[in-house]
Coordinates of C-alpha atoms and ligand atoms in Angstrom, one line a residue:
X6 CA 13.1 -16.5 10.0
X7 CA 13.3 -12.9 8.8
X8 CA 13.2 -10.0 11.3
X9 CA 10.1 -7.9 11.8
X10 CA 10.7 -4.5 10.0
X11 CA 7.4 -2.8 10.5
X12 CA 4.8 -3.3 13.2
X13 CA 1.4 -1.5 13.0
X14 CA -0.8 -1.6 16.1
X15 CA -4.4 -0.4 16.2
X16 CA -3.8 2.4 13.7
X17 CA -6.6 4.9 13.2
X18 CA -6.8 7.8 10.9
X19 CA -10.0 9.9 11.1
X20 CA -10.6 13.0 9.0
X21 CA -12.9 15.6 10.6
X22 CA -16.0 16.7 8.8
X23 CA -16.5 20.5 9.2
X24 CA -19.8 22.3 8.7
X25 CA -21.5 25.6 9.3
X26 CA -20.3 29.2 9.5
X27 CA -17.8 28.4 12.3
X28 CA -16.6 25.2 10.6
X29 CA -17.4 23.1 13.6
X30 CA -16.5 19.4 13.6
X31 CA -19.7 17.5 13.1
X32 CA -18.3 14.0 12.5
X33 CA -15.4 12.0 11.3
X34 CA -14.6 10.0 8.1
X35 CA -13.0 6.9 9.6
X36 CA -10.5 6.2 6.7
X37 CA -8.3 3.8 8.8
X38 CA -10.0 2.2 11.7
X39 CA -8.0 -0.1 14.0
X40 CA -5.6 -1.7 11.6
X41 CA -2.9 -4.0 12.9
X42 CA -0.3 -6.1 11.1
X43 CA 3.4 -6.9 10.9
X44 CA 5.8 -6.9 7.9
X45 CA 9.0 -8.9 7.8
X46 CA 12.3 -7.9 6.1
X47 CA 12.2 -8.8 2.4
X48 CA 8.5 -9.5 2.5
X49 CA 5.7 -8.1 0.2
X50 CA 2.4 -7.6 1.9
X51 CA -0.4 -6.9 -0.6
X52 CA -3.4 -4.7 0.3
X53 CA -6.6 -5.1 -1.7
X54 CA -10.1 -3.7 -1.4
X55 CA -12.6 -1.5 -3.2
X56 CA -11.5 2.1 -3.9
X57 CA -12.1 4.3 -0.8
X58 CA -11.5 1.4 1.6
X59 CA -8.5 3.1 3.2
X60 CA -5.6 1.2 1.6
X61 CA -3.7 4.3 0.5
X62 CA -4.4 6.3 3.7
X63 CA -3.0 3.4 5.7
X64 CA 0.2 3.5 3.6
X65 CA 0.6 7.3 3.9
X66 CA -0.1 7.3 7.6
X67 CA 2.5 4.6 8.2
X68 CA 5.0 6.8 6.4
X69 CA 3.9 9.7 8.6
X70 CA 2.9 11.7 5.5
X71 CA -0.4 12.0 7.5
X72 CA -0.8 12.4 11.2
X73 CA -2.4 9.5 13.0
X74 CA -5.6 9.7 15.1
X75 CA -4.5 6.8 17.3
X76 CA -2.4 3.7 17.4
X77 CA 1.4 3.0 16.9
X78 CA 3.7 2.3 14.0
X79 CA 7.1 0.8 14.8
X80 CA 9.8 0.8 12.2
X81 CA 13.0 -1.1 13.1
X82 CA 11.6 -1.1 16.7
X83 CA 11.1 2.7 16.9
X84 CA 7.7 4.3 17.2
X85 CA 7.8 6.7 14.2
X86 CA 5.1 9.0 15.7
X87 CA 7.4 9.6 18.7
X88 CA 10.4 10.6 16.7
X89 CA 11.6 14.2 16.7
X90 CA 11.8 16.1 13.3
X91 CA 15.5 15.4 13.2
X92 CA 15.1 11.7 13.9
X93 CA 12.3 11.4 11.4
X94 CA 14.4 13.1 8.7
X95 CA 17.2 10.7 9.3
X96 CA 14.9 7.7 8.9
X97 CA 13.0 9.1 5.9
X98 CA 15.4 7.7 3.2
X99 CA 14.7 4.2 4.5
X100 CA 10.9 4.6 4.1
X101 CA 9.9 5.5 0.5
X102 CA 6.7 5.6 -1.6
X103 CA 6.0 5.0 -5.3
X104 CA 2.9 6.7 -6.5
X105 CA 0.1 5.6 -8.8
X106 CA 0.4 8.5 -11.2
X107 CA 4.1 8.9 -11.9
X108 CA 3.5 12.0 -14.1
X109 CA 1.9 14.2 -11.4
X110 CA 4.5 13.1 -8.9
X111 CA 7.5 14.2 -11.1
X112 CA 8.3 17.9 -11.3
X113 CA 7.9 18.8 -15.1
X114 CA 10.6 21.6 -14.8
X115 CA 13.3 19.3 -13.6
X116 CA 15.4 16.8 -15.6
X117 CA 15.3 13.2 -14.7
X118 CA 18.8 13.4 -13.2
X119 CA 17.7 16.3 -10.9
X120 CA 14.5 14.6 -9.9
X121 CA 16.3 11.4 -8.9
X122 CA 19.3 13.1 -7.3
X123 CA 17.3 15.8 -5.4
X124 CA 16.7 13.7 -2.2
X125 CA 20.3 12.4 -2.3
X126 CA 21.5 16.1 -2.1
X127 CA 18.8 17.1 0.3
X128 CA 19.7 14.3 2.8
X129 CA 23.4 14.7 2.3
X130 CA 23.7 11.0 1.6
X131 CA 26.6 11.3 -0.8
X132 CA 28.9 14.2 -1.7
X133 CA 27.9 16.4 -4.7
X134 CA 30.5 14.8 -6.9
X135 CA 29.1 11.4 -6.3
X136 CA 25.4 12.3 -7.0
X137 CA 25.6 11.7 -10.8
X138 CA 27.2 8.3 -10.4
X139 CA 24.5 7.2 -7.9
X140 CA 21.8 8.5 -10.2
X141 CA 23.2 6.7 -13.3
X142 CA 23.5 3.5 -11.3
X143 CA 19.8 3.8 -10.2
X144 CA 18.4 4.5 -13.6
X145 CA 20.3 1.7 -15.2
X146 CA 19.0 -0.7 -12.6
X147 CA 15.5 0.5 -13.4
X148 CA 15.9 -0.2 -17.2
X149 CA 16.5 3.4 -18.4
X150 CA 19.4 4.6 -20.5
X151 CA 22.2 7.0 -19.2
X152 CA 21.2 9.7 -21.7
X153 CA 17.7 9.9 -20.0
X154 CA 19.1 11.9 -17.1
X155 CA 19.1 15.0 -19.3
X156 CA 15.5 14.5 -20.4
X157 CA 12.3 15.9 -18.9
X158 CA 9.3 13.9 -17.6
X159 CA 7.0 14.8 -20.5
X160 CA 9.4 13.0 -23.0
X161 CA 8.7 9.6 -21.4
X162 CA 5.9 7.0 -21.7
X163 CA 3.8 6.1 -18.6
X164 CA 5.9 2.9 -18.0
X165 CA 9.2 4.9 -18.2
X166 CA 7.9 7.5 -15.9
X167 CA 7.1 4.8 -13.3
X168 CA 10.6 3.5 -13.7
X169 CA 11.8 7.1 -12.9
X170 CA 9.6 7.0 -9.8
X171 CA 11.1 3.7 -8.8
X172 CA 14.7 4.9 -9.4
X173 CA 13.9 8.0 -7.2
X174 CA 13.0 5.6 -4.3
X175 CA 15.8 3.1 -5.1
X176 CA 18.6 5.7 -5.1
X177 CA 18.1 6.4 -1.4
X178 CA 18.8 2.7 -0.5
X179 CA 15.5 2.2 1.3
X180 CA 14.3 -0.8 3.4
X181 CA 10.6 -0.3 3.1
X182 CA 8.6 1.0 0.1
X183 CA 4.9 1.7 -0.1
X184 CA 3.8 0.9 -3.6
X185 CA 0.6 2.8 -3.9
X186 CA -1.3 1.4 -7.0
X187 CA 2.0 1.6 -9.0
X188 CA 0.7 -0.1 -12.1
X189 CA -3.0 0.8 -12.1
X190 CA -2.5 3.7 -14.6
X191 CA -0.4 1.5 -17.0
X192 CA -1.3 -0.7 -20.0
X193 CA -1.4 -4.4 -19.1
X194 CA 1.8 -5.3 -21.0
X195 CA 3.7 -2.5 -19.2
X196 CA 2.2 -3.5 -15.8
X197 CA 4.0 -6.9 -15.9
X198 CA 7.3 -5.2 -16.7
X199 CA 7.0 -2.9 -13.7
X200 CA 5.9 -5.7 -11.4
X201 CA 8.8 -7.9 -12.6
X202 CA 11.2 -4.9 -12.0
X203 CA 9.9 -4.5 -8.4
X204 CA 10.4 -8.3 -7.8
X205 CA 14.0 -8.2 -9.2
X206 CA 14.9 -5.3 -7.1
X207 CA 13.5 -7.0 -4.0
X208 CA 15.6 -10.1 -4.7
X209 CA 18.7 -8.0 -5.2
X210 CA 18.3 -5.6 -2.2
X211 CA 15.9 -7.3 0.1
X212 CA 13.3 -4.5 0.2
X213 CA 10.0 -4.9 2.0
X214 CA 7.0 -3.7 0.1
X215 CA 3.5 -2.7 1.1
X216 CA 1.8 -3.3 -2.3
X217 CA -1.5 -1.5 -2.6
X218 CA -3.8 -2.4 -5.5
X219 CA -7.4 -3.2 -6.4
X220 CA -6.2 -5.8 -8.9
X221 CA -6.2 -9.2 -7.2
X222 CA -4.3 -10.9 -9.9
X223 CA -1.4 -8.4 -9.7
X224 CA -1.4 -8.6 -5.9
X225 CA -1.3 -12.4 -6.1
X226 CA 1.7 -12.4 -8.4
X227 CA 3.9 -10.0 -6.3
X228 CA 2.9 -10.6 -2.7
X229 CA 3.9 -13.2 -0.1
X230 CA 0.9 -12.4 2.1
X231 CA -2.3 -10.5 1.3
X232 CA -4.6 -8.3 3.5
X233 CA -8.1 -7.4 2.5
X234 CA -9.6 -4.1 3.6
X235 CA -13.2 -3.1 3.9
X236 CA -14.4 0.4 5.1
X237 CA -11.1 1.3 6.8
X238 CA -10.5 -2.1 8.5
X239 CA -8.6 -5.3 7.7
X240 CA -11.1 -8.1 7.5
X241 CA -8.7 -10.9 6.4
X242 CA -4.9 -11.4 6.1
X243 CA -3.1 -14.6 5.2
X244 CA -0.4 -16.2 3.1
X245 CA -1.3 -15.6 -0.5
X246 CA -1.7 -19.3 -1.4
X247 CA -3.9 -19.8 1.6
X248 CA -6.0 -16.7 1.0
X249 CA -6.7 -17.4 -2.7
X250 CA -7.4 -21.1 -2.1
X251 CA -9.3 -20.9 1.2
X252 CA -10.8 -17.4 1.7
X253 CA -12.8 -17.3 4.9
X254 CA -14.4 -13.9 5.0
X255 CA -17.5 -13.4 2.9
X256 CA -16.1 -10.2 1.5
X257 CA -12.9 -11.8 0.4
X258 CA -15.0 -14.7 -1.2
X259 CA -17.0 -12.1 -3.2
X260 CA -13.9 -10.2 -4.4
X261 CA -12.1 -13.5 -5.5
X262 CA -15.3 -14.7 -7.2
X263 CA -14.9 -11.7 -9.6
X264 CA -11.3 -12.6 -10.7
X265 CA -11.3 -14.1 -14.2
X266 CA -9.9 -17.7 -14.5
X267 CA -7.5 -18.1 -17.5
X268 CA -9.1 -21.4 -18.5
X269 CA -12.4 -21.2 -20.5
X270 CA -13.4 -24.8 -19.4
X271 CA -13.5 -23.8 -15.7
X272 CA -16.4 -21.9 -14.3
X273 CA -16.7 -20.1 -10.9
X274 CA -19.8 -19.0 -9.3
X275 CA -19.8 -15.2 -9.1
X276 CA -21.0 -13.7 -5.8
X277 CA -22.7 -10.4 -6.5
X278 CA -22.7 -8.1 -3.4
X279 CA -26.0 -6.2 -2.9
X280 CA -25.9 -2.5 -2.2
X281 CA -23.2 0.1 -2.2
X282 CA -20.3 0.4 0.1
X283 CA -21.5 2.4 3.1
X284 CA -20.0 5.8 3.9
X285 CA -16.9 5.7 6.2
X286 CA -18.4 8.8 7.9
X287 CA -21.3 6.6 9.1
X288 CA -20.2 3.0 9.1
X289 CA -22.7 0.3 10.1
X290 CA -22.7 -1.0 13.7
X291 CA -21.1 -4.3 14.6
X292 CA -19.5 -5.9 11.6
X293 CA -19.2 -3.1 9.0
X294 CA -19.9 -5.6 6.2
X295 CA -23.3 -6.8 7.6
X296 CA -25.4 -4.5 5.3
X297 CA -24.0 -6.4 2.3
X298 CA -23.2 -9.9 3.8
X299 CA -25.3 -12.8 2.5
X300 CA -24.6 -14.8 5.7
X301 CA -25.3 -12.2 8.3
X302 CA -26.8 -13.2 11.7
X303 CA -28.3 -11.1 14.5
X304 CA -25.0 -10.8 16.3
X305 CA -23.4 -9.3 13.2
X306 CA -25.1 -5.9 13.6
X307 CA -24.5 -5.8 17.4
X308 CA -20.9 -6.9 18.0
X309 CA -17.7 -6.0 16.2
X310 CA -16.0 -9.3 15.2
X311 CA -12.4 -9.6 16.5
X312 CA -9.6 -9.7 13.9
X313 CA -7.9 -12.9 15.1
X314 CA -5.6 -15.7 14.0
X315 CA -7.7 -18.8 13.2
X316 CA -4.5 -20.9 12.6
X317 CA -1.2 -20.7 10.8
X318 CA -1.2 -16.9 10.6
X319 CA -4.6 -16.7 8.8
X320 CA -6.3 -13.7 10.4
X321 CA -10.0 -13.0 9.9
X322 CA -12.7 -10.8 11.4
X323 CA -16.0 -12.7 11.1
X324 CA -18.4 -14.1 13.8
X325 CA -19.1 -17.2 11.7
X326 CA -15.5 -18.3 11.4
Ligands
LIG404 FE1 -21.0 -11.5 7.5 FE2 -21.5 -11.5 10.1 FE3 -19.2 -12.4 9.2 FE4 -19.7 -9.8 9.1 S1 -19.5 -11.1 11.0 S2 -18.8 -11.0 7.5 S3 -21.9 -9.9 8.7 S4 -21.2 -13.3 8.8

């Protein structure tokens, strides 16, 4: 049984809403609202949900790129929000992120070699003389050619730029990588190459991934377990085979009903959700999904359903389950 690498407990991230001449706080956008989960070494945990549901904010708060409002994040047993600046800096190389848009995350004035080697130099991981060798090793592992280190980001295609982004994370020898919609901006044929590259690197180095995407097919392919988020909260989390075969939460059922089946003879009943996703600044009372749920009962608007294990590590937050 693999060790737990990351433990997230009741994590909250609220953004204040300011108004008026004096910019007083008049409310909060509850982007991440009481999220708890664990991630094992070498595991990929997929996060799905509509855009604005808090997936990316969860990933960035876990990496302490954003301050938390409440809760705890333990990485290798240490609460990262209790680390000093120096301690955080020493742990940074182990926790990396791959962004959705590789172009805007790459400095256009730096060569690929400088971009990938920058953090190596900054963290003093290797001596200056060894930087080039480490960079070359990383770009070759990511399917790029040695001469690419002298090129600039604008000379590459979207897929190649994403490979540069992966090499930049890989060169630091990380343990945990937040993949924040890493293939959403790419063509479908390129998407599979990048997903396969991430899988190969995981097999080779035992990385743990938090893989964020709104594409359920991609998430199913790469993940071991999958969590479904709605309006800042996890509503279901389970082994991927269990979740796709036996979804329990009405929101997960609706999301899965929209995934195309690659067999024209098979038909699936599509569940169309009524209404728009409510504002995270003013979420509905009780179960946040009750304004769109076809099965809602009186209790649903009054009590928040607990996110609990209903057997075999299948977590769900619904009064009817
Ligand atoms: Fe629907 Fe009620 Fe379950 Fe929420 S708790 S998902 S409203 S049945």
